[in-house]
Structures are given as C-alpha cells and as structure tokens.
Amino acid sequence: MSGSPIPAPDSAAVTCPFCGLVCDDLVVTGTPDAPEVRASGCPTAANGYGQRARSDGPRIAGRPATLAEAAAEAARLLRGARRPLFGGLATDVEGARAAGRLADRTGGVLDHMNGAAAVRNLLVLQDGGWITTTLSEIRNRCDLLILAGGDVTPRFPRFFERTIGARETLFGDRPGCDVVFLGHGPSKGTTLRGAVEVIGCDVPALGDAFGVMRALLAGRPVDADAAAGMPIAVWRKLVERMRTATYGVIAWAAPDFDFPHAELTIQALCELVKDLNRATRFSGLPLGGSDGDVTADAVALWQTGFGLRAAFGGGAPEQDLHLNATERLLATGEADVLVWIASINATRLPPATTTPTIVLGHAAMTVAREPAVFIPVGTPGVDHAGHLFRTDRVVALPLFPVRSSTLPSVAQALSAIEAALGGGG
Ligand code: SF4
C-alpha cells in the first residue's frame, strides 16, 4: 500500500515507541488507517506499526460495553479492593502519571511488566551508585565499546547505527570504534567499522571476570587460571585495553542477565567502571526503556520519591523491590485486583491469574482468558501524542499520532475510571 508520508507536527520525522532507543528519524507512510515504515526503521518497528487495531470496543466480562460502563465497572472493582496492583505499565509519561494517581488514591502498588529485569539494575543503583553515559556521548566520544552479555541488537535493533555507526561526530569524522562482545557475537548482517572481538565467555559467571579485572587493575595477584570460562590472559588483555581507551563504555541489557543474583554481576561491572575512572574516562550504559519501563520508573520516581514497586497502602509511598513484585503479589493473593496496562505491544498479555483483572490493552491484543473488564487503548506515537523516556533517561521524546484513531489513551481511560470512582475514593 502506498501513500504520502504522515508528517508529525513541525517535522517529517516520526518517533518510534517500540524499543528503548526511541529513534526519532523514521519515515512512516501508508494510509491513515494502516501506517507503514518506509525509511529508518527496523523489523521491530515494522511489527509494531503493523499491529492492526481491532474494531471492538470495551467489554465487561466479554460483553460489549461503552467506555463509561467499562470505567464504572472497573471503579466498582477498585472500590472493593484492599490492595490493587497496577501492573504492566507499558504506557507513556501521561499514562504512568495517571496510573500513579489512581494507585495513590486506591492504596495500590505500581510494578512494570519488565520489573524483574529492571530490579537487577535498581538494586545496584540504590546500593552503590554508578557512572553511566548517554547515546550522544557514545556517538561523539566512544573509542572502545564493550557489550556485556553479547549483542544487544535483538532487543535494540538500531543500537550500533544510532551510536558508533555514525560517521559524523561533534569532533569530526569517526575513524571507527572497537567493539568487544562478552558472550555471543554480532547478529548476522551487522556491519561495524572498528576492530571486533568476540570473547565467548560464560555470561552467568561474568561477575568473576569483572572481579579478576578489578584485581588486575589494582595490581593485586590473581590466583586462578581462568574466569568465566576464559583464561586469565584474556581478561588481562581486555582490562589493559579498557585502561588505555580514551572513552570506553560497557553496555548491558538487564534482561540478558537472567540468572540468580544477576545484580551482583552488574554491581561488579559498575565497580570496575568506577575503578577505571581513576586512570581514564569509562562509563556504563544500562540498556532498557522498552515497553515504557524507564518511563514508568522515572515518573514514579519524580512523583513519589521512589521508583517502581512502590506501594501506597500505608498512607505514604513505600518501595520494596522484592515484596512488591507482580509475580509475588499475585501468587500470594495479596493483590486482590490486577489492573494490567499494555498499550505498546499487543503480545504482552496479562499474567495467568484468578485475580479479577482489568485490562487496558493494545487494541490488537487477544487475551486467553476474558478479564473482568477490557478497555482497548491507543498506542502512544501511533494513535495519540505522548512522551517516552529514552534508555539513557536524559530525554523524554515527544511522540505524535500516525494513525487516525478513536481509541482512548491509557491516561484517558484511567481518568475515566478515576472519575467513576467518585469523590469518596
Ligand atoms: S531500534 Fe527501536 S526505536 Fe529504533 S526504529 Fe527500531 S524499534 Fe523503533
């Protein structure tokens, strides 16, 4: 299907909501009902824009309803709940604000669908802090990029293109940037202009390797032949490269560290970065932001003083990264109503549970078990305007609609529920 580009206000470039890079240079064409990516996209973006909204409206226990009726039923369920869980939270800034407001009013808990991975980073950040950088800094300065856990492009398809792939930088043309993969190497078809090395180590044991490199950097003896499945000589050579880099960066995606106590591996990585800064400039880059996880955390942080997994039942927000996990709250029955918010990706379904569930879902979502209430909502950057934080948290990018839509945004649907709650809460 062909057609004219659908321009965002003041710009022909479209901003993509489908991963944490939030690329702002896409060309989207097609008809107002069926937008298609024509330039600067990737397979993930093509899938995202290709999710076709179904025409069905809200439902109550599977029966068609108006938005007002669905909001009234959701309000009735929330009014009777002791500890509602606002999970999923795949939405934009406005939706996250509305979810926080409603959680505060109903004594609820906020958690994100990517919470388990996000917590691996939050534990480290809260415990000892970290030194991190931005995509722009990598683009302009980085001469050594290390990817802990292997290639990140399956999750962030244009990562290299948007960072070290740029030939032009603030300081002239880039000769190239060396890339080291710790884990699996680059995906097929990846083009990199600098030297590439793949260290096919044991990723769950990477914490040992970071510890060894810290010892080597400090000039301490290392009484071992290998770490993370690789000879010590490999780590000695790598830490020397890191020490002599002008601006090194080590990036990781917390979902790739899916093993017990992965936060300790991330902590060892972050401490190595701090050590390196005694001699050179070196930074970390935690990659996230997909499904609005960085956005939900940032909004919860500025609104409550805490990030995700904050609970409002005690009269003041209280964060507990373990006790307020979605899986635990549903398994123990502590959450007595689940509000599942998934406006970006139609395949992020609510967890299987017998807890009464209100779904504010992508309009192309097909649920296995009919929830108590289903309200189809628009996607920010496709059906309505909004803002999403990029992975590096330094910018919240504006999004504009590229499809003609009558779907409510998450913020609008939640506001309708809040209004239906009435003055008494
Ligand atoms: S890399 Fe991510 S943000 Fe960029 S176009 Fe692809 S899905 Fe969209």
Tab-separated table of C-alpha atoms and ligand atoms in Angstrom:
chain	number	residue	atom	x	y	z
A	1	MET	CA	0.000	0.000	0.000
A	2	SER	CA	1.482	3.355	-0.880
A	3	GLY	CA	0.655	6.854	0.180
A	4	SER	CA	2.022	10.126	1.352
A	5	PRO	CA	4.151	10.392	4.455
A	6	ILE	CA	2.082	11.226	7.529
A	7	PRO	CA	4.065	14.126	8.968
A	8	ALA	CA	4.433	14.811	12.671
A	9	PRO	CA	3.758	18.447	13.532
A	10	ASP	CA	6.744	20.606	12.513
A	11	SER	CA	8.708	17.614	11.325
A	12	ALA	CA	8.660	14.897	8.690
A	13	ALA	CA	10.425	12.521	11.092
A	14	VAL	CA	8.383	10.142	13.212
A	15	THR	CA	9.431	8.975	16.685
A	16	CYS	CA	9.156	5.237	17.299
A	17	PRO	CA	7.823	3.861	20.624
A	18	PHE	CA	8.720	0.204	20.063
A	19	CYS	CA	12.028	-0.054	21.934
A	20	GLY	CA	14.057	1.986	24.390
A	21	LEU	CA	16.117	3.721	21.708
A	22	VAL	CA	13.014	5.775	20.778
A	23	CYS	CA	14.508	6.630	17.348
A	24	ASP	CA	13.197	9.948	16.089
A	25	ASP	CA	14.028	9.755	12.393
A	26	LEU	CA	11.527	7.301	10.916
A	27	VAL	CA	9.611	7.933	7.737
A	28	VAL	CA	6.153	6.452	8.028
A	29	THR	CA	3.812	6.337	5.045
A	30	GLY	CA	0.656	4.494	4.128
A	31	THR	CA	-2.939	5.326	4.748
A	32	PRO	CA	-4.256	6.959	7.934
A	33	ASP	CA	-5.588	3.515	8.935
A	34	ALA	CA	-2.512	1.487	8.029
A	35	PRO	CA	0.813	3.262	8.587
A	36	GLU	CA	3.947	1.578	7.258
A	37	VAL	CA	7.610	2.289	7.956
A	38	ARG	CA	9.324	3.362	4.742
A	39	ALA	CA	12.735	4.527	5.980
A	40	SER	CA	14.973	4.405	9.064
A	41	GLY	CA	13.022	1.563	10.629
A	42	CYS	CA	13.831	-1.967	11.711
A	43	PRO	CA	11.903	-5.257	11.949
A	44	THR	CA	10.687	-4.426	15.465
A	45	ALA	CA	9.303	-1.096	14.277
A	46	ALA	CA	7.677	-2.731	11.248
A	47	ASN	CA	5.955	-5.242	13.540
A	48	GLY	CA	4.915	-2.514	15.954
A	49	TYR	CA	3.349	-0.240	13.371
A	50	GLY	CA	1.845	-3.313	11.704
A	51	GLN	CA	-0.242	-4.262	14.758
A	52	ARG	CA	-3.708	-3.599	13.432
A	53	ALA	CA	-6.272	-2.387	15.916
A	54	ARG	CA	-9.453	-4.442	16.061
A	55	SER	CA	-12.675	-2.502	15.871
A	56	ASP	CA	-14.080	-3.993	19.103
A	57	GLY	CA	-14.760	-1.544	21.900
A	58	PRO	CA	-14.621	-2.083	25.676
A	59	ARG	CA	-16.029	-5.272	27.201
A	60	ILE	CA	-17.319	-6.237	30.636
A	61	ALA	CA	-16.867	-9.989	31.227
A	62	GLY	CA	-16.792	-10.408	27.453
A	63	ARG	CA	-19.939	-8.383	26.747
A	64	PRO	CA	-19.683	-5.183	24.685
A	65	ALA	CA	-19.861	-2.007	26.757
A	66	THR	CA	-19.315	1.691	26.413
A	67	LEU	CA	-16.196	3.302	27.845
A	68	ALA	CA	-18.318	4.861	30.591
A	69	GLU	CA	-19.823	1.477	31.523
A	70	ALA	CA	-16.422	-0.252	31.494
A	71	ALA	CA	-14.925	2.558	33.604
A	72	ALA	CA	-17.812	2.276	36.086
A	73	GLU	CA	-17.278	-1.491	36.429
A	74	ALA	CA	-13.515	-1.008	36.865
A	75	ALA	CA	-14.215	1.626	39.526
A	76	ARG	CA	-16.574	-0.773	41.308
A	77	LEU	CA	-13.854	-3.434	41.438
A	78	LEU	CA	-11.244	-0.958	42.654
A	79	ARG	CA	-13.568	0.442	45.300
A	80	GLY	CA	-13.831	-3.029	46.841
A	81	ALA	CA	-10.108	-3.803	46.595
A	82	ARG	CA	-7.731	-3.691	49.570
A	83	ARG	CA	-4.506	-3.839	47.549
A	84	PRO	CA	-4.957	-3.358	43.803
A	85	LEU	CA	-1.898	-3.977	41.655
A	86	PHE	CA	-1.241	-1.618	38.753
A	87	GLY	CA	0.962	-3.872	36.631
A	88	GLY	CA	2.223	-3.915	33.069
A	89	LEU	CA	2.552	-0.125	32.937
A	90	ALA	CA	3.552	-0.207	29.267
A	91	THR	CA	2.476	3.337	28.575
A	92	ASP	CA	3.806	6.860	28.134
A	93	VAL	CA	4.514	9.631	30.662
A	94	GLU	CA	0.876	10.722	30.773
A	95	GLY	CA	-0.358	7.151	31.285
A	96	ALA	CA	2.226	6.481	34.004
A	97	ARG	CA	1.179	9.661	35.810
A	98	ALA	CA	-2.471	8.633	35.697
A	99	ALA	CA	-1.611	5.124	36.973
A	100	GLY	CA	0.366	6.619	39.864
A	101	ARG	CA	-2.517	8.919	40.749
A	102	LEU	CA	-5.010	6.058	40.791
A	103	ALA	CA	-2.650	3.777	42.765
A	104	ASP	CA	-2.247	6.541	45.342
A	105	ARG	CA	-5.990	7.016	45.592
A	106	THR	CA	-6.822	3.302	45.909
A	107	GLY	CA	-3.895	2.210	48.129
A	108	GLY	CA	-2.404	0.216	45.268
A	109	VAL	CA	1.019	-0.968	44.137
A	110	LEU	CA	2.944	0.010	40.975
A	111	ASP	CA	5.055	-2.523	39.095
A	112	HIS	CA	6.152	-2.855	35.473
A	113	MET	CA	5.952	-5.923	33.213
A	114	ASN	CA	9.785	-5.705	32.904
A	115	GLY	CA	10.147	-5.226	36.659
A	116	ALA	CA	12.196	-8.389	37.290
A	117	ALA	CA	14.936	-7.209	34.905
A	118	ALA	CA	14.734	-3.566	35.965
A	119	VAL	CA	15.230	-4.532	39.613
A	120	ARG	CA	18.647	-6.047	38.784
A	121	ASN	CA	19.797	-2.534	37.905
A	122	LEU	CA	17.848	-0.686	40.611
A	123	LEU	CA	19.413	-2.774	43.378
A	124	VAL	CA	22.885	-1.750	42.182
A	125	LEU	CA	21.962	1.883	41.642
A	126	GLN	CA	20.427	2.178	45.100
A	127	ASP	CA	23.240	0.309	46.825
A	128	GLY	CA	26.367	1.951	45.466
A	129	GLY	CA	25.523	4.204	42.541
A	130	TRP	CA	27.080	4.009	39.095
A	131	ILE	CA	28.757	6.053	36.380
A	132	THR	CA	26.714	5.960	33.186
A	133	THR	CA	26.650	7.778	29.877
A	134	THR	CA	24.277	8.678	27.051
A	135	LEU	CA	23.776	7.604	23.452
A	136	SER	CA	25.082	11.004	22.303
A	137	GLU	CA	28.277	10.689	24.325
A	138	ILE	CA	28.903	7.262	22.802
A	139	ARG	CA	28.273	8.640	19.348
A	140	ASN	CA	30.694	11.523	19.828
A	141	ARG	CA	33.451	10.135	22.011
A	142	CYS	CA	33.496	6.358	22.414
A	143	ASP	CA	36.597	4.517	21.127
A	144	LEU	CA	36.002	1.188	22.909
A	145	LEU	CA	32.529	-0.300	23.313
A	146	ILE	CA	32.094	-3.496	25.309
A	147	LEU	CA	28.803	-5.373	25.275
A	148	ALA	CA	28.445	-7.467	28.430
A	149	GLY	CA	26.119	-10.366	27.707
A	150	GLY	CA	26.676	-10.261	23.948
A	151	ASP	CA	24.964	-8.491	21.100
A	152	VAL	CA	22.111	-6.205	22.164
A	153	THR	CA	20.641	-5.655	18.707
A	154	PRO	CA	17.970	-8.375	19.023
A	155	ARG	CA	16.429	-6.113	21.710
A	156	PHE	CA	17.654	-2.749	20.382
A	157	PRO	CA	17.921	-3.250	16.624
A	158	ARG	CA	19.479	0.095	15.643
A	159	PHE	CA	21.835	0.408	18.620
A	160	PHE	CA	25.053	0.405	16.566
A	161	GLU	CA	23.580	2.578	13.840
A	162	ARG	CA	22.406	5.171	16.389
A	163	THR	CA	25.700	5.240	18.289
A	164	ILE	CA	29.034	4.175	16.845
A	165	GLY	CA	27.667	3.717	13.338
A	166	ALA	CA	27.517	7.467	12.832
A	167	ARG	CA	30.482	8.661	10.786
A	168	GLU	CA	29.997	12.306	11.737
A	169	THR	CA	30.590	13.355	15.323
A	170	LEU	CA	30.889	16.668	17.145
A	171	PHE	CA	34.638	16.359	16.796
A	172	GLY	CA	34.913	15.437	13.122
A	173	ASP	CA	34.739	12.134	11.289
A	174	ARG	CA	34.945	8.959	13.358
A	175	PRO	CA	37.687	6.577	12.266
A	176	GLY	CA	35.883	3.663	13.925
A	177	CYS	CA	35.194	2.303	17.376
A	178	ASP	CA	36.485	-1.042	18.635
A	179	VAL	CA	33.754	-3.381	19.847
A	180	VAL	CA	34.170	-6.322	22.214
A	181	PHE	CA	31.335	-8.796	22.747
A	182	LEU	CA	31.327	-10.667	26.069
A	183	GLY	CA	29.071	-13.590	25.176
A	184	HIS	CA	27.574	-14.176	21.756
A	185	GLY	CA	28.922	-12.169	18.834
A	186	PRO	CA	27.173	-9.814	16.445
A	187	SER	CA	23.975	-10.841	14.724
A	188	LYS	CA	24.212	-11.831	11.069
A	189	GLY	CA	24.404	-8.823	8.795
A	190	THR	CA	25.790	-6.448	11.452
A	191	THR	CA	28.350	-4.057	9.972
A	192	LEU	CA	30.886	-2.477	12.293
A	193	ARG	CA	33.693	-0.197	11.159
A	194	GLY	CA	36.183	-0.747	14.028
A	195	ALA	CA	38.002	-3.863	15.220
A	196	VAL	CA	35.631	-6.531	16.531
A	197	GLU	CA	36.476	-9.150	19.147
A	198	VAL	CA	34.166	-11.828	20.499
A	199	ILE	CA	35.032	-13.293	23.903
A	200	GLY	CA	32.693	-16.252	24.094
A	201	CYS	CA	32.656	-16.432	27.879
A	202	ASP	CA	30.153	-17.898	30.306
A	203	VAL	CA	27.792	-14.942	30.841
A	204	PRO	CA	26.336	-16.050	34.227
A	205	ALA	CA	29.945	-16.165	35.531
A	206	LEU	CA	30.885	-12.719	34.187
A	207	GLY	CA	30.923	-11.342	37.734
A	208	ASP	CA	34.066	-13.432	38.351
A	209	ALA	CA	35.732	-11.924	35.283
A	210	PHE	CA	34.901	-8.381	36.396
A	211	GLY	CA	36.345	-9.195	39.832
A	212	VAL	CA	39.526	-10.522	38.244
A	213	MET	CA	39.873	-7.400	36.099
A	214	ARG	CA	39.432	-5.187	39.176
A	215	ALA	CA	42.226	-7.106	40.898
A	216	LEU	CA	44.488	-6.867	37.863
A	217	LEU	CA	43.791	-3.161	37.558
A	218	ALA	CA	44.748	-2.663	41.206
A	219	GLY	CA	47.960	-4.663	40.742
A	220	ARG	CA	46.833	-7.426	43.083
A	221	PRO	CA	47.827	-11.070	42.444
A	222	VAL	CA	45.216	-13.348	40.880
A	223	ASP	CA	45.450	-16.950	41.980
A	224	ALA	CA	43.360	-18.531	39.231
A	225	ASP	CA	43.893	-19.850	35.733
A	226	ALA	CA	40.530	-18.848	34.309
A	227	ALA	CA	37.389	-16.834	34.978
A	228	ALA	CA	34.010	-17.087	33.279
A	229	GLY	CA	35.406	-19.921	31.167
A	230	MET	CA	38.260	-17.888	29.668
A	231	PRO	CA	41.983	-17.849	30.560
A	232	ILE	CA	43.115	-15.017	32.838
A	233	ALA	CA	45.331	-13.784	29.988
A	234	VAL	CA	42.154	-12.847	28.057
A	235	TRP	CA	40.934	-10.667	30.905
A	236	ARG	CA	44.394	-9.197	31.426
A	237	LYS	CA	44.490	-8.117	27.793
A	238	LEU	CA	40.948	-6.724	27.936
A	239	VAL	CA	41.486	-4.687	31.095
A	240	GLU	CA	44.635	-3.208	29.553
A	241	ARG	CA	42.569	-2.148	26.526
A	242	MET	CA	39.991	-0.624	28.854
A	243	ARG	CA	42.644	1.215	30.843
A	244	THR	CA	44.179	2.746	27.726
A	245	ALA	CA	40.902	3.667	25.999
A	246	THR	CA	40.187	7.381	25.723
A	247	TYR	CA	36.455	6.971	26.334
A	248	GLY	CA	35.350	3.427	26.960
A	249	VAL	CA	31.806	2.241	27.531
A	250	ILE	CA	30.432	-1.055	28.756
A	251	ALA	CA	26.773	-1.598	27.880
A	252	TRP	CA	24.398	-4.310	29.033
A	253	ALA	CA	20.721	-5.160	28.844
A	254	ALA	CA	19.457	-6.419	32.203
A	255	PRO	CA	17.010	-8.908	30.581
A	256	ASP	CA	20.089	-10.727	29.188
A	257	PHE	CA	21.314	-11.304	32.755
A	258	ASP	CA	18.521	-13.715	33.570
A	259	PHE	CA	20.235	-15.863	36.193
A	260	PRO	CA	20.189	-15.958	40.006
A	261	HIS	CA	21.745	-12.934	41.746
A	262	ALA	CA	22.493	-11.209	38.454
A	263	GLU	CA	22.548	-7.908	40.319
A	264	LEU	CA	25.919	-8.972	41.755
A	265	THR	CA	27.314	-9.277	38.229
A	266	ILE	CA	26.005	-5.805	37.400
A	267	GLN	CA	27.457	-4.485	40.642
A	268	ALA	CA	30.897	-5.942	39.809
A	269	LEU	CA	30.666	-4.344	36.348
A	270	CYS	CA	29.768	-0.951	37.827
A	271	GLU	CA	32.581	-1.125	40.390
A	272	LEU	CA	35.055	-1.940	37.599
A	273	VAL	CA	33.876	1.180	35.757
A	274	LYS	CA	34.455	3.275	38.890
A	275	ASP	CA	37.975	1.834	39.266
A	276	LEU	CA	38.803	2.624	35.633
A	277	ASN	CA	37.861	6.265	36.154
A	278	ARG	CA	40.915	6.708	38.357
A	279	ALA	CA	43.035	6.471	35.208
A	280	THR	CA	40.764	7.248	32.250
A	281	ARG	CA	37.171	8.021	31.309
A	282	PHE	CA	34.929	4.998	31.311
A	283	SER	CA	31.157	4.661	31.635
A	284	GLY	CA	28.390	2.122	31.833
A	285	LEU	CA	25.218	2.098	29.754
A	286	PRO	CA	22.279	0.094	31.129
A	287	LEU	CA	20.010	-0.522	28.154
A	288	GLY	CA	16.288	-0.524	28.876
A	289	GLY	CA	13.267	1.603	28.144
A	290	SER	CA	11.315	-0.885	26.065
A	291	ASP	CA	7.565	-1.112	26.816
A	292	GLY	CA	7.975	2.165	28.691
A	293	ASP	CA	9.877	0.630	31.622
A	294	VAL	CA	12.288	3.562	32.062
A	295	THR	CA	9.355	5.950	31.639
A	296	ALA	CA	7.275	4.234	34.335
A	297	ASP	CA	10.228	4.226	36.734
A	298	ALA	CA	11.125	7.867	36.056
A	299	VAL	CA	7.546	9.053	36.558
A	300	ALA	CA	7.124	7.044	39.775
A	301	LEU	CA	10.442	8.439	40.991
A	302	TRP	CA	9.600	12.081	40.446
A	303	GLN	CA	6.046	11.733	41.724
A	304	THR	CA	6.733	9.706	44.869
A	305	GLY	CA	10.447	9.934	45.610
A	306	PHE	CA	10.616	6.205	44.834
A	307	GLY	CA	10.674	4.302	41.565
A	308	LEU	CA	8.797	1.165	40.595
A	309	ARG	CA	7.409	-1.315	43.094
A	310	ALA	CA	6.126	1.460	45.330
A	311	ALA	CA	3.023	0.748	47.424
A	312	PHE	CA	0.547	3.359	48.631
A	313	GLY	CA	-1.496	1.378	51.157
A	314	GLY	CA	0.194	2.799	54.252
A	315	GLY	CA	-0.710	6.422	53.645
A	316	ALA	CA	2.707	7.244	52.184
A	317	PRO	CA	4.575	5.641	49.299
A	318	GLU	CA	6.799	2.762	50.332
A	319	GLN	CA	9.080	0.910	47.944
A	320	ASP	CA	10.077	-2.727	48.279
A	321	LEU	CA	11.783	-4.213	45.236
A	322	HIS	CA	11.088	-7.794	46.339
A	323	LEU	CA	7.788	-7.752	48.238
A	324	ASN	CA	6.011	-5.595	45.642
A	325	ALA	CA	6.830	-7.837	42.670
A	326	THR	CA	3.861	-8.647	40.422
A	327	GLU	CA	4.538	-12.392	40.496
A	328	ARG	CA	4.673	-12.494	44.306
A	329	LEU	CA	1.631	-10.294	44.866
A	330	LEU	CA	-0.467	-12.456	42.538
A	331	ALA	CA	0.888	-15.803	43.785
A	332	THR	CA	0.209	-14.955	47.441
A	333	GLY	CA	-3.184	-13.403	46.743
A	334	GLU	CA	-2.092	-10.115	48.361
A	335	ALA	CA	-3.199	-8.283	45.240
A	336	ASP	CA	-6.964	-8.602	45.052
A	337	VAL	CA	-7.466	-6.711	41.762
A	338	LEU	CA	-4.997	-6.504	38.879
A	339	VAL	CA	-5.041	-3.518	36.523
A	340	TRP	CA	-2.882	-4.628	33.559
A	341	ILE	CA	-1.685	-1.834	31.273
A	342	ALA	CA	-0.132	-2.821	27.913
A	343	SER	CA	-0.589	-0.179	25.246
A	344	ILE	CA	2.605	-0.657	23.193
A	345	ASN	CA	2.891	-4.323	22.314
A	346	ALA	CA	-0.208	-6.479	21.757
A	347	THR	CA	1.649	-9.643	22.764
A	348	ARG	CA	2.364	-8.519	26.342
A	349	LEU	CA	-0.622	-10.303	27.834
A	350	PRO	CA	-1.755	-10.154	31.457
A	351	PRO	CA	-0.282	-12.913	33.639
A	352	ALA	CA	-2.382	-16.030	34.137
A	353	THR	CA	-4.234	-15.421	37.395
A	354	THR	CA	-7.597	-15.914	39.044
A	355	THR	CA	-7.353	-12.382	40.493
A	356	PRO	CA	-10.078	-10.166	38.993
A	357	THR	CA	-8.355	-8.311	36.173
A	358	ILE	CA	-8.968	-5.016	34.413
A	359	VAL	CA	-7.017	-4.825	31.152
A	360	LEU	CA	-6.160	-1.582	29.412
A	361	GLY	CA	-4.718	-3.331	26.406
A	362	HIS	CA	-3.458	-2.748	22.895
A	363	ALA	CA	-6.418	-2.860	20.549
A	364	ALA	CA	-4.890	-5.834	18.707
A	365	MET	CA	-4.493	-7.855	21.915
A	366	THR	CA	-6.112	-11.282	22.106
A	367	VAL	CA	-6.437	-12.472	25.689
A	368	ALA	CA	-6.514	-16.175	26.554
A	369	ARG	CA	-8.879	-15.672	29.488
A	370	GLU	CA	-11.519	-12.967	29.299
A	371	PRO	CA	-10.841	-10.358	32.011
A	372	ALA	CA	-13.476	-8.705	34.187
A	373	VAL	CA	-13.032	-5.520	32.129
A	374	PHE	CA	-11.193	-4.962	28.849
A	375	ILE	CA	-10.666	-1.446	27.525
A	376	PRO	CA	-8.797	-1.213	24.209
A	377	VAL	CA	-6.404	1.732	24.308
A	378	GLY	CA	-4.309	3.586	21.780
A	379	THR	CA	-0.537	3.323	21.419
A	380	PRO	CA	1.477	6.487	22.117
A	381	GLY	CA	3.204	7.595	18.933
A	382	VAL	CA	0.754	5.634	16.767
A	383	ASP	CA	-2.769	6.563	17.869
A	384	HIS	CA	-2.127	9.612	20.018
A	385	ALA	CA	0.543	12.058	21.155
A	386	GLY	CA	2.655	11.448	24.246
A	387	HIS	CA	6.175	11.262	25.646
A	388	LEU	CA	8.563	8.371	26.281
A	389	PHE	CA	11.902	8.376	28.072
A	390	ARG	CA	14.829	7.054	26.064
A	391	THR	CA	17.029	4.294	27.508
A	392	ASP	CA	19.640	6.749	28.804
A	393	ARG	CA	16.964	8.750	30.702
A	394	VAL	CA	18.303	12.131	29.584
A	395	VAL	CA	15.450	12.944	27.224
A	396	ALA	CA	11.709	12.346	27.149
A	397	LEU	CA	10.910	12.406	23.452
A	398	PRO	CA	7.615	13.743	22.141
A	399	LEU	CA	5.507	11.331	20.132
A	400	PHE	CA	2.847	12.169	17.564
A	401	PRO	CA	-0.006	10.113	16.116
A	402	VAL	CA	0.473	8.499	12.707
A	403	ARG	CA	-2.897	6.757	12.518
A	404	SER	CA	-6.399	8.126	12.675
A	405	SER	CA	-7.887	6.624	15.796
A	406	THR	CA	-10.755	6.997	18.226
A	407	LEU	CA	-9.115	4.818	20.868
A	408	PRO	CA	-8.639	6.466	24.268
A	409	SER	CA	-5.094	6.811	25.579
A	410	VAL	CA	-4.185	4.990	28.796
A	411	ALA	CA	-4.302	8.348	30.583
A	412	GLN	CA	-7.826	8.989	29.284
A	413	ALA	CA	-9.055	5.500	30.204
A	414	LEU	CA	-7.583	5.765	33.710
A	415	SER	CA	-9.057	9.246	34.134
A	416	ALA	CA	-12.472	7.844	33.201
A	417	ILE	CA	-12.052	5.163	35.892
A	418	GLU	CA	-10.914	7.775	38.412
A	419	ALA	CA	-13.930	9.939	37.611
A	420	ALA	CA	-16.206	6.928	38.031
A	421	LEU	CA	-14.720	6.292	41.481
A	422	GLY	CA	-16.415	9.490	42.570
A	423	GLY	CA	-15.353	11.767	45.366
A	424	GLY	CA	-15.069	9.137	48.071
A	425	GLY	CA	-12.231	7.084	46.528
B	1	SF4	S1	15.535	0.490	17.039
B	1	SF4	FE1	13.789	0.583	18.414
B	1	SF4	S2	13.124	2.729	18.457
B	1	SF4	FE2	14.524	2.451	16.693
B	1	SF4	S3	13.148	2.062	14.942
B	1	SF4	FE3	13.722	0.038	15.797
B	1	SF4	S4	12.123	-0.447	17.325
B	1	SF4	FE4	11.947	1.735	16.821
